[in-house]
Tab-separated table of C-alpha atoms and ligand atoms in Angstrom:
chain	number	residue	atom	x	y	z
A	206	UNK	CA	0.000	0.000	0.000
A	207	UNK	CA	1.006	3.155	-1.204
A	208	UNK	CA	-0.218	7.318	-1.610
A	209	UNK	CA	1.637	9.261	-3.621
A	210	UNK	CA	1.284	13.018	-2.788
A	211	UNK	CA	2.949	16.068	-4.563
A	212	UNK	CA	6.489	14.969	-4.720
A	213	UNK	CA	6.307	12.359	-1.699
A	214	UNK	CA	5.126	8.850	-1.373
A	215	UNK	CA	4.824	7.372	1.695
A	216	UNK	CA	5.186	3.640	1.851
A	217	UNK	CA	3.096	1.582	4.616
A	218	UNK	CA	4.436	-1.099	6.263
A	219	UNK	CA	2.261	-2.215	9.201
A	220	UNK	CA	3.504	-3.543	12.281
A	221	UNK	CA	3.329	-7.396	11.385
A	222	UNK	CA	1.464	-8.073	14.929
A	223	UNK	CA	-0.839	-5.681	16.391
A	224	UNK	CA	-2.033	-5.170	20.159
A	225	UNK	CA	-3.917	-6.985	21.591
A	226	UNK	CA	-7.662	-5.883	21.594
A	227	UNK	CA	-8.504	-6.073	24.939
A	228	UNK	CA	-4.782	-4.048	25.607
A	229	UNK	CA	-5.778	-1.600	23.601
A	230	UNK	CA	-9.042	-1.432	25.413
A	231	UNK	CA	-7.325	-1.310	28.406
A	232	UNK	CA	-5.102	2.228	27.711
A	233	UNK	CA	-8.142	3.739	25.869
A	234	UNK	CA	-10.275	3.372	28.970
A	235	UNK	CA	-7.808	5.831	30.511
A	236	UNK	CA	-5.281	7.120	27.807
A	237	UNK	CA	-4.421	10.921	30.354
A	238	UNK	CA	-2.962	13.144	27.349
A	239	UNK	CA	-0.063	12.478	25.746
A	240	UNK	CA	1.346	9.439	27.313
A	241	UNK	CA	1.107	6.976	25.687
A	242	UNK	CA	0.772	6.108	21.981
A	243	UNK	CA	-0.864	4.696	18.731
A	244	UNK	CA	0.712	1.570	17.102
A	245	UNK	CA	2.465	3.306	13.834
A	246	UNK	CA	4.149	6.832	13.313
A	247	UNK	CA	5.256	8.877	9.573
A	248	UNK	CA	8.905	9.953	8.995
A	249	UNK	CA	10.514	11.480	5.788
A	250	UNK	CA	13.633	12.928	5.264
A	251	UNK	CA	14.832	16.001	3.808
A	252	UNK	CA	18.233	17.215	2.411
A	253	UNK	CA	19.362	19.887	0.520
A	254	UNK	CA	20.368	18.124	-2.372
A	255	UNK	CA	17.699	15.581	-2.702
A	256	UNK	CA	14.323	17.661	-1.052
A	257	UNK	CA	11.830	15.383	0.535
A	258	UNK	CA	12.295	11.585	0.313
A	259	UNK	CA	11.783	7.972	2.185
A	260	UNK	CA	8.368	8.534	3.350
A	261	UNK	CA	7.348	5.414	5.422
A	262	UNK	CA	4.104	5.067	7.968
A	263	UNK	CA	5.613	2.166	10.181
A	264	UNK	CA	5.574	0.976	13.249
A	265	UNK	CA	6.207	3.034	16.202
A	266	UNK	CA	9.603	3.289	17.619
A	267	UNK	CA	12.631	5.024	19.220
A	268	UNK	CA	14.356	6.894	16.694
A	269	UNK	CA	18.396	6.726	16.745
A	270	UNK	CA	20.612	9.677	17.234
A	271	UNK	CA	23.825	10.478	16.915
A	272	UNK	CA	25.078	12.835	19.679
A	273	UNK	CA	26.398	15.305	18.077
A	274	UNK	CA	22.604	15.515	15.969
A	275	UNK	CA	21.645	19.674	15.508
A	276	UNK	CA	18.569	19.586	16.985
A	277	UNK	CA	20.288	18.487	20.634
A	278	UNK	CA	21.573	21.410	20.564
A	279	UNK	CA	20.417	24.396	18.424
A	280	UNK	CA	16.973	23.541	19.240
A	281	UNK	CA	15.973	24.119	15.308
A	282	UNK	CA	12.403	22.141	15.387
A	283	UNK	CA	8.788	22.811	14.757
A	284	UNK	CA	5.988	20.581	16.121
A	285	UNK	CA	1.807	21.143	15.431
A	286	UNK	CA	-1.387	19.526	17.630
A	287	UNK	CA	-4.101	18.589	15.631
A	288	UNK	CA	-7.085	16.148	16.828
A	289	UNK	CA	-8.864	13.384	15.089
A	290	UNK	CA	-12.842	12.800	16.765
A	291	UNK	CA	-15.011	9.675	16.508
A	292	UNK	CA	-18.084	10.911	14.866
A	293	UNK	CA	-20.915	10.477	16.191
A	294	UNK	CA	-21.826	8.232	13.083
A	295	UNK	CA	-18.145	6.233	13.948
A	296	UNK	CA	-16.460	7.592	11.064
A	297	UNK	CA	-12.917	9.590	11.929
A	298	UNK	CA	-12.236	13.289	11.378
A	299	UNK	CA	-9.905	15.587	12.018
A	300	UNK	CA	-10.585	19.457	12.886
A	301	UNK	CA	-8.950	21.976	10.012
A	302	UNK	CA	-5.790	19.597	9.130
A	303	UNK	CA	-4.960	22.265	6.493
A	304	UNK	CA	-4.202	25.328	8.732
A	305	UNK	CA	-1.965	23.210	11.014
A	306	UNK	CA	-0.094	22.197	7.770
A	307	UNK	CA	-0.100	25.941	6.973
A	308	UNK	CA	1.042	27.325	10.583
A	309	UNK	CA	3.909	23.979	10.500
A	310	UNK	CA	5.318	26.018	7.258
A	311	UNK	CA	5.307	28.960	8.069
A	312	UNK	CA	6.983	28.178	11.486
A	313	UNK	CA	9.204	25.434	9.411
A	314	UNK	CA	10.378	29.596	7.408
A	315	UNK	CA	11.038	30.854	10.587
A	316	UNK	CA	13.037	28.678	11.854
A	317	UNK	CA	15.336	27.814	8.656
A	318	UNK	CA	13.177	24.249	8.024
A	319	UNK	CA	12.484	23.286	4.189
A	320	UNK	CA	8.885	23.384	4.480
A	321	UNK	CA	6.869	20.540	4.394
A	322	UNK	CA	3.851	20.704	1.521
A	323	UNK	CA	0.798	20.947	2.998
A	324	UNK	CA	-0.369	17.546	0.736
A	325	UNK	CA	2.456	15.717	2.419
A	326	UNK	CA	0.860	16.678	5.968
A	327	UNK	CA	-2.470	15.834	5.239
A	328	UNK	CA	-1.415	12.637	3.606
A	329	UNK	CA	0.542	11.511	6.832
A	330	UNK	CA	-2.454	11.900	9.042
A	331	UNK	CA	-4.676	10.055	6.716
A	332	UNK	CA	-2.311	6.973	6.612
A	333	UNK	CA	-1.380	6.876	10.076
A	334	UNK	CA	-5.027	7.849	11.466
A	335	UNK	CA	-6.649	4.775	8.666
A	336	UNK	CA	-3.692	2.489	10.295
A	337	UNK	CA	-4.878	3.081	13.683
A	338	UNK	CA	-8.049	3.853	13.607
A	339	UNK	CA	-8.998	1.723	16.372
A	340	UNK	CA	-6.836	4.158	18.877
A	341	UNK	CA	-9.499	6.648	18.125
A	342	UNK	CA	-10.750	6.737	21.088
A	343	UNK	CA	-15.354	6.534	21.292
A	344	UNK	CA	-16.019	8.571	24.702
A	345	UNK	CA	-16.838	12.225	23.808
A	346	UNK	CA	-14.467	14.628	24.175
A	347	UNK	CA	-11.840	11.793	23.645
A	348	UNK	CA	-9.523	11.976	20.877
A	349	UNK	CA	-6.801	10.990	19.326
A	350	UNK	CA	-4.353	14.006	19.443
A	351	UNK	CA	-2.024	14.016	16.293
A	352	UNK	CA	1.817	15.517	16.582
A	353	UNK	CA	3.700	16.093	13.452
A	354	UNK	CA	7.588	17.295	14.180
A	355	UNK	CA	10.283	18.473	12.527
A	356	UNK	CA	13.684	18.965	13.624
A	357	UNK	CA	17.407	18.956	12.361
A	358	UNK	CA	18.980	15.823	11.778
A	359	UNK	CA	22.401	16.797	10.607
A	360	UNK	CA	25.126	15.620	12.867
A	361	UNK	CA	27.376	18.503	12.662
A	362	UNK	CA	27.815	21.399	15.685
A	363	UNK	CA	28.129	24.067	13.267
A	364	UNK	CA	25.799	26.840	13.482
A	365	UNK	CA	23.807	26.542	10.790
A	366	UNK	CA	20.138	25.414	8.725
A	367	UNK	CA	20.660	22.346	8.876
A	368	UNK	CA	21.360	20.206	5.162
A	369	UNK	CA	19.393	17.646	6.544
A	370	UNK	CA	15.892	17.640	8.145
A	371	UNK	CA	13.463	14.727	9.909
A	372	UNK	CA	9.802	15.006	10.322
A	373	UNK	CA	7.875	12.847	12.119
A	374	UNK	CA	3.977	12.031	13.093
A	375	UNK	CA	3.115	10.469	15.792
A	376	UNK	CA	-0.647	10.046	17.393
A	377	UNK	CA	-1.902	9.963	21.510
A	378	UNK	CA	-5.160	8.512	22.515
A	379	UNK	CA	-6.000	11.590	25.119
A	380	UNK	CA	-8.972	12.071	27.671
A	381	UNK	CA	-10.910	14.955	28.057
A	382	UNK	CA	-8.716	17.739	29.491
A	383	UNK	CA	-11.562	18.427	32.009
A	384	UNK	CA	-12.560	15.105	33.483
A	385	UNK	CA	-14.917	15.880	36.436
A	386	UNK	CA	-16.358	19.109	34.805
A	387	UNK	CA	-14.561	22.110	33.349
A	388	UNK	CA	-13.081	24.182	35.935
A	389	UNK	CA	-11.670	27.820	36.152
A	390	UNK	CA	-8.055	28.090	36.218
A	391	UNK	CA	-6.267	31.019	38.009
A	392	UNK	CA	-3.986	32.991	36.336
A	393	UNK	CA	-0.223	34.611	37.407
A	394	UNK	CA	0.681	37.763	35.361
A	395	UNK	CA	3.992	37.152	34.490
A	396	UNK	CA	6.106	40.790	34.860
A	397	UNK	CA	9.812	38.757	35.544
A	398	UNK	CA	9.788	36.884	32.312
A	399	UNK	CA	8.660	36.991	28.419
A	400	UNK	CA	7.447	34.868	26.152
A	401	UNK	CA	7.828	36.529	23.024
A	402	UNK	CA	9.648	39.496	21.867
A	403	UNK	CA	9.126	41.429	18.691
A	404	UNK	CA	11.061	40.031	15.626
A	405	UNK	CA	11.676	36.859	17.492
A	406	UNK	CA	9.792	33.407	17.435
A	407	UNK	CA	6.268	34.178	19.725
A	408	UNK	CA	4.714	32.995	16.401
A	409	UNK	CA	6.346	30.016	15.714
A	410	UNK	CA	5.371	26.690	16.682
A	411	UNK	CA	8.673	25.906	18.399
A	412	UNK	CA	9.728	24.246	21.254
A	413	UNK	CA	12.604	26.519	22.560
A	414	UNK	CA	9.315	28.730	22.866
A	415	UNK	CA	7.640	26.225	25.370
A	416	UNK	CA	11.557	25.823	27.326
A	417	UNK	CA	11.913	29.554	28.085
A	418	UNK	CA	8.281	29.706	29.478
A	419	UNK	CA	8.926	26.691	32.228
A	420	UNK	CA	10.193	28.781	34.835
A	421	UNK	CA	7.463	31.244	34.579
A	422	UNK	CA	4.938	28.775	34.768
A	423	UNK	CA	7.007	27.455	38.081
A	424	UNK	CA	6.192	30.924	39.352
A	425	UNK	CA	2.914	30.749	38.394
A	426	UNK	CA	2.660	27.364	40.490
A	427	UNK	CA	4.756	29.371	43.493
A	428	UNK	CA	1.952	31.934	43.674
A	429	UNK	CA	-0.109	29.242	43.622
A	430	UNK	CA	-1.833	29.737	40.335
A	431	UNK	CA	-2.960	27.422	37.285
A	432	UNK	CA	-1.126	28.847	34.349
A	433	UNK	CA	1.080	31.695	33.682
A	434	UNK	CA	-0.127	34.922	31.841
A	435	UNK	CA	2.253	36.336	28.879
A	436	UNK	CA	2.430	40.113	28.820
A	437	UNK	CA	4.191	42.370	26.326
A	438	UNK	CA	7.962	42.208	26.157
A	439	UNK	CA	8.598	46.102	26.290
A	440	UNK	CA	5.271	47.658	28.627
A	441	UNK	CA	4.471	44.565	29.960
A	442	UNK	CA	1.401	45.633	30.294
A	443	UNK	CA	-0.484	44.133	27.133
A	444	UNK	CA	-1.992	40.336	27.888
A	445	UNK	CA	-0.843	38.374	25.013
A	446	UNK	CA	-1.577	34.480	25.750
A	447	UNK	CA	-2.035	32.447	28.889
A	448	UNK	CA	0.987	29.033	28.988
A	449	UNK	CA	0.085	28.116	25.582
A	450	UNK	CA	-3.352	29.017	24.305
A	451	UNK	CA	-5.105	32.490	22.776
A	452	UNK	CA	-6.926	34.144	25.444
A	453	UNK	CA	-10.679	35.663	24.767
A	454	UNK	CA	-12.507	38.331	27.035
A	455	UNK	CA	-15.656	38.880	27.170
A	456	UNK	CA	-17.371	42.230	27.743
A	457	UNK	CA	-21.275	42.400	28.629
A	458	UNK	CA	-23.231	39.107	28.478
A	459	UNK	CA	-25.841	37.037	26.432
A	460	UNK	CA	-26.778	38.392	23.305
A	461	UNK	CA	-25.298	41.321	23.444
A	462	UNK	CA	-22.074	40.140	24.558
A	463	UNK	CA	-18.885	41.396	22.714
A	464	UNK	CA	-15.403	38.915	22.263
A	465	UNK	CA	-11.903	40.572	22.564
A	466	UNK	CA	-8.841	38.603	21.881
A	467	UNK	CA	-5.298	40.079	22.035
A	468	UNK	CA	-5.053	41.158	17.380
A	469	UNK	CA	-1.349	38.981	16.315
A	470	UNK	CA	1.454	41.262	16.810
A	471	UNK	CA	3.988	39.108	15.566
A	472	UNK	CA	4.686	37.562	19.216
A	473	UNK	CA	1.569	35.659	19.671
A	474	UNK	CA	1.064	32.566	18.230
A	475	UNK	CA	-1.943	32.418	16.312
A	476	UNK	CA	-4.269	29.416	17.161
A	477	UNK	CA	-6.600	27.764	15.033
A	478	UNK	CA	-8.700	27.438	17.890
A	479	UNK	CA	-8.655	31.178	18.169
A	480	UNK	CA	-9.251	31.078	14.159
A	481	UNK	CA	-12.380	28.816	14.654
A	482	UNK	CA	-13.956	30.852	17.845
A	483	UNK	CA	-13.875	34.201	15.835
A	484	UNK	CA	-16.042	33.000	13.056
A	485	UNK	CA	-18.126	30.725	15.543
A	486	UNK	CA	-18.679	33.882	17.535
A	487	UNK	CA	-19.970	35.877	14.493
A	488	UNK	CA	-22.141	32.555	13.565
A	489	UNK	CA	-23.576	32.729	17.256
A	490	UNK	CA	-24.467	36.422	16.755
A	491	UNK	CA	-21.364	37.920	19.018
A	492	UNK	CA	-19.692	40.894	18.166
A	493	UNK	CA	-16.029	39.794	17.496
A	494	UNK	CA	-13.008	41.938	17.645
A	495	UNK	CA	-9.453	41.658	17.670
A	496	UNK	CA	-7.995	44.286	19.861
A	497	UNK	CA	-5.073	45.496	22.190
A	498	UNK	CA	-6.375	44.829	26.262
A	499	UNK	CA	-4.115	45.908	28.878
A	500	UNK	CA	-3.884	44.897	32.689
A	501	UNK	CA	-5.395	47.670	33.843
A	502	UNK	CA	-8.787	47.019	31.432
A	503	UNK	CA	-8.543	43.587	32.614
A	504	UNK	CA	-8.725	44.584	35.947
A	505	UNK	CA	-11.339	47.717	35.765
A	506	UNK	CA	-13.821	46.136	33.454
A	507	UNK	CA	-13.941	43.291	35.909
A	508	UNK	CA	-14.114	46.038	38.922
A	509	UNK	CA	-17.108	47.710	37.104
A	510	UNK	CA	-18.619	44.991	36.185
A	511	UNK	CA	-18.315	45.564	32.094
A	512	UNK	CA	-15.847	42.489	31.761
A	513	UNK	CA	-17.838	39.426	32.468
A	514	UNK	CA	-15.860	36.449	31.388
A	515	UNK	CA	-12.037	35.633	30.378
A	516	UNK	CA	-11.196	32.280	28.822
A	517	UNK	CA	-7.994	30.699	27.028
A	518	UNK	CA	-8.385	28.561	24.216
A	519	UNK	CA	-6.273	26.117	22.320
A	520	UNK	CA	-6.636	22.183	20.780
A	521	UNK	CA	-6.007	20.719	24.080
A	522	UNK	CA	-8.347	21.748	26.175
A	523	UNK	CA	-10.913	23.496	23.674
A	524	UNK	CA	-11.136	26.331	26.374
A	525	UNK	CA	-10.643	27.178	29.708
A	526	UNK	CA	-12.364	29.565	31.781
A	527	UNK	CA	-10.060	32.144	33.553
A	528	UNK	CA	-11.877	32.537	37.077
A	529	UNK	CA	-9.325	34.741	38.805
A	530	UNK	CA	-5.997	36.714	37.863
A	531	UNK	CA	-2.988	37.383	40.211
A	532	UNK	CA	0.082	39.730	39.416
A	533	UNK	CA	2.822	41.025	42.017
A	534	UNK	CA	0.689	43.775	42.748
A	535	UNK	CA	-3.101	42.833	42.688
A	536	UNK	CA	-5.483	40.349	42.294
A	537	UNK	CA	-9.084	39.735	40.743
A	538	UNK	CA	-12.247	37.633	40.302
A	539	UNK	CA	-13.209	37.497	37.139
A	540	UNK	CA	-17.168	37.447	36.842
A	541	UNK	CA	-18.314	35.175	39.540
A	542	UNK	CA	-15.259	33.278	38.990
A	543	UNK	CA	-17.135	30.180	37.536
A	544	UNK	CA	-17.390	29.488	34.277
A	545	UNK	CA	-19.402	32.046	31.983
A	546	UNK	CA	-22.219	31.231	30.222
A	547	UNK	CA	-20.449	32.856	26.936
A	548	UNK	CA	-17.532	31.142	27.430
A	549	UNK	CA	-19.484	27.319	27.802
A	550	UNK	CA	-21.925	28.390	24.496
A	551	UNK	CA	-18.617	28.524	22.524
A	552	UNK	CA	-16.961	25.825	24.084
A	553	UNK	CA	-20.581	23.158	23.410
A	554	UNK	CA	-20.860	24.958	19.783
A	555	UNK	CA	-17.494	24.133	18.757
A	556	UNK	CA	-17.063	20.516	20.615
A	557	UNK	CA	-20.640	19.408	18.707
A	558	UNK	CA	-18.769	20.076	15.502
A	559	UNK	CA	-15.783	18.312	16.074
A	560	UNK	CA	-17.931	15.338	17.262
A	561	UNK	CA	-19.781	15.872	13.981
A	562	UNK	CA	-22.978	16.617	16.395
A	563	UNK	CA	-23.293	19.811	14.850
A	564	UNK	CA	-23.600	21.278	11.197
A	565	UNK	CA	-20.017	21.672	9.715
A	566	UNK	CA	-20.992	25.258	7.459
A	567	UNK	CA	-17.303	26.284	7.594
A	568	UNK	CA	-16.010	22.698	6.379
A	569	UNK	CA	-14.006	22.326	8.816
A	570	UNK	CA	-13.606	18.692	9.537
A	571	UNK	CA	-11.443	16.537	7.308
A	572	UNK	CA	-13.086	13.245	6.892
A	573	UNK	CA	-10.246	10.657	7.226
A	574	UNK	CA	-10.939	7.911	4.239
A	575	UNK	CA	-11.167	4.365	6.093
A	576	UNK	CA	-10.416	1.430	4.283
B	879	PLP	C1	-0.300	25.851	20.026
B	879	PLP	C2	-0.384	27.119	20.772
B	879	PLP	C3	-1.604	27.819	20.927
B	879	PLP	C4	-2.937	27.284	20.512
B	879	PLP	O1	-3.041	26.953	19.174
B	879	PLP	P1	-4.191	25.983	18.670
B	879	PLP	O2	-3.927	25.890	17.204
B	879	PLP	O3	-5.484	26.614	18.962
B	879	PLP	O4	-4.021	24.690	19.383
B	879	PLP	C5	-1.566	29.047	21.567
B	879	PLP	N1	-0.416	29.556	22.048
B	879	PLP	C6	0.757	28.906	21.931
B	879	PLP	C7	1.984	29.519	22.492
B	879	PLP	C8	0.818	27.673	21.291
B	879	PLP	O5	1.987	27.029	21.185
């Protein structure tokens, strides 16, 4: 079995003997997120002189490296987080596969990577996801989270692109993020550390991004918050993201309710999930904007009562309310500090259409053709 795709062919060979079923039933009755794995994985290489070649879906597997590999060191990678859903009619889809293969290029640019064609991505998931399709997982808000990687392969210590390049799928039967109930995380406004600067990689899809943000989050934990709050680099004072997700505010309530997230400066990443809740705002009758909000907003519209609900947003978790915010200085209940009735209208909208409960009017879901 074979798919040839723009320029790339990936070969299949399947593992010759498969897990068990009642194993597999086992680890899907409590997969947790991102511990364990599906039975196959997609690697291609790359080089300079020969572009994209030896595509293979095969068994999963450690990968070999040589010490003195790039990526140990320079940190040159990309990665994406996608999801595949049972539908409720037990067919497999996955939610907008083609602006994850879009963001993994344009990150790929950014940080030196050949880029990956976007036929090439789509292709992988569909091979692996078919393969496998018993690790995607029935239980609602279960899925099967898909990571496609990329990272320097050359072994050389050099400073450099690297002349040769690996990318890699692999797949994660995950739980819901929010097993007994979604529940309001607090928030630390980080004024120590940045995420992101301007003209660096805050909109790349890069792991050196998620290293430099540990120790923040630590401080988060220390003040005994949830997650840590990115503000600007220079002011510090403009809320860019919360850990990694978009975050959305909410000023007034029901109908006339009004959705502000933080516009893409350059150091935010943008999220398809933040893609998908503008236009499923706009569909649900919300006035959407994309805006600058500061600290002090943040705190005074929730003071005077104009700011009702704050939420982050992002594959994992779909969203996640904000319920209270904490900085060196002050701290604030958001709302009632449960979550907002905005906030879980979005959240239900968008989780029926992945589950294919809902219509799909902005074709978003990528039917993944079973054998
Ligand atoms: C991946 C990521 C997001 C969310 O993106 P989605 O495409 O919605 O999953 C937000 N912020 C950061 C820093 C991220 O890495």
């Amino acid at each position: 079995m074979s798919a040839a795709t723009v320029g790339l062919t990936f070969n299949v060979t399947p593992a010759v003997k498969r897990a068990p079923a009642d194993e597999r039933e086992r680890i899907l009755a409590n997969p947790g997120f991102g511990r364990v794995f599906s039975e196959h994985m997609a690697i291609a290489s790359w080089d300079r002189a020969r572009g994209w070649h030896d595509a293979i879906v095969r068994p999963y597997g450690p990968i070999a490296m040589d010490p003195g590999t790039s990526v140990l060191h320079y940190a040159q990678a990309v990665f994406e987080g996608l999801k595949a859903y049972r539908q409720k009619d037990g067919r497999i889809a996955v939610f907008r596969p083609e602006a994850n293969a879009n963001r993994f290029r344009r990150s790929a640019r950014r940080l030196a990577l050949p880029e990956l064609p976007d036929s090439a991505f789509v292709e992988a998931i569909d091979l692996l996801v078919r393969l496998d399709a018993d690790w995607v997982p029935t239980e609602p808000e279960h899925s099967l989270y898909l990571r496609p990687f990329m990272y320097a392969s050359e072994v050389n210590l050099t400073v450099h692109p690297s002349d040769a390049v690996t990318f890699v799928l692999i797949a994660s039967p995950s739980a819901s993020y929010f097993p007994s109930g979604v529940k309001p995380v607090t928030v630390w406004l980080s004024e120590d550390f940045s995420r992101a600067a301007p003209g660096g990689t805050g909109d790349a899809k890069t792991g050196g991004n998620y290293a430099g943000s540990l120790l923040a989050q630590a401080q988060a934990a220390e003040n005994g918050c949830d997650q840590v709050v990115w503000l600007d680099a220079i002011e510090h004072r403009w809320v860019e993201e919360m850990g990694g997700m978009n975050l959305f505010f909410v000023f007034g309530s029901g109908a006339k309710a009004r959705l502000v997230t933080p516009e893409l400066t350059g150091t935010l990443l943008p999220g398809v999930t933040r893609d998908s809740l503008l236009m499923l705002g706009k569909d649900l009758g919300y006035e959407v904007e994309e805006g600058r909000i500061s600290v002090e907003q943040w705190q005074a519209g929730c003071a005077d009562g104009s700011l009702t609900e704050a939420f982050a947003c992002g594959t994992a978790a779909v969203i996640t309310p904000v319920g209270a915010a904490k900085s060196a200085r002050a701290s604030w209940v958001i709302g009632d500090g449960k979550p907002g009735a905005v906030s879980m209208r979005l959240r239900s909208a968008l989780v029926d259409i992945q589950r294919g409960a809902a219509p799909d009017v902005h074709r978003w879901m990528h039917a993944v053709p079973l054998a």
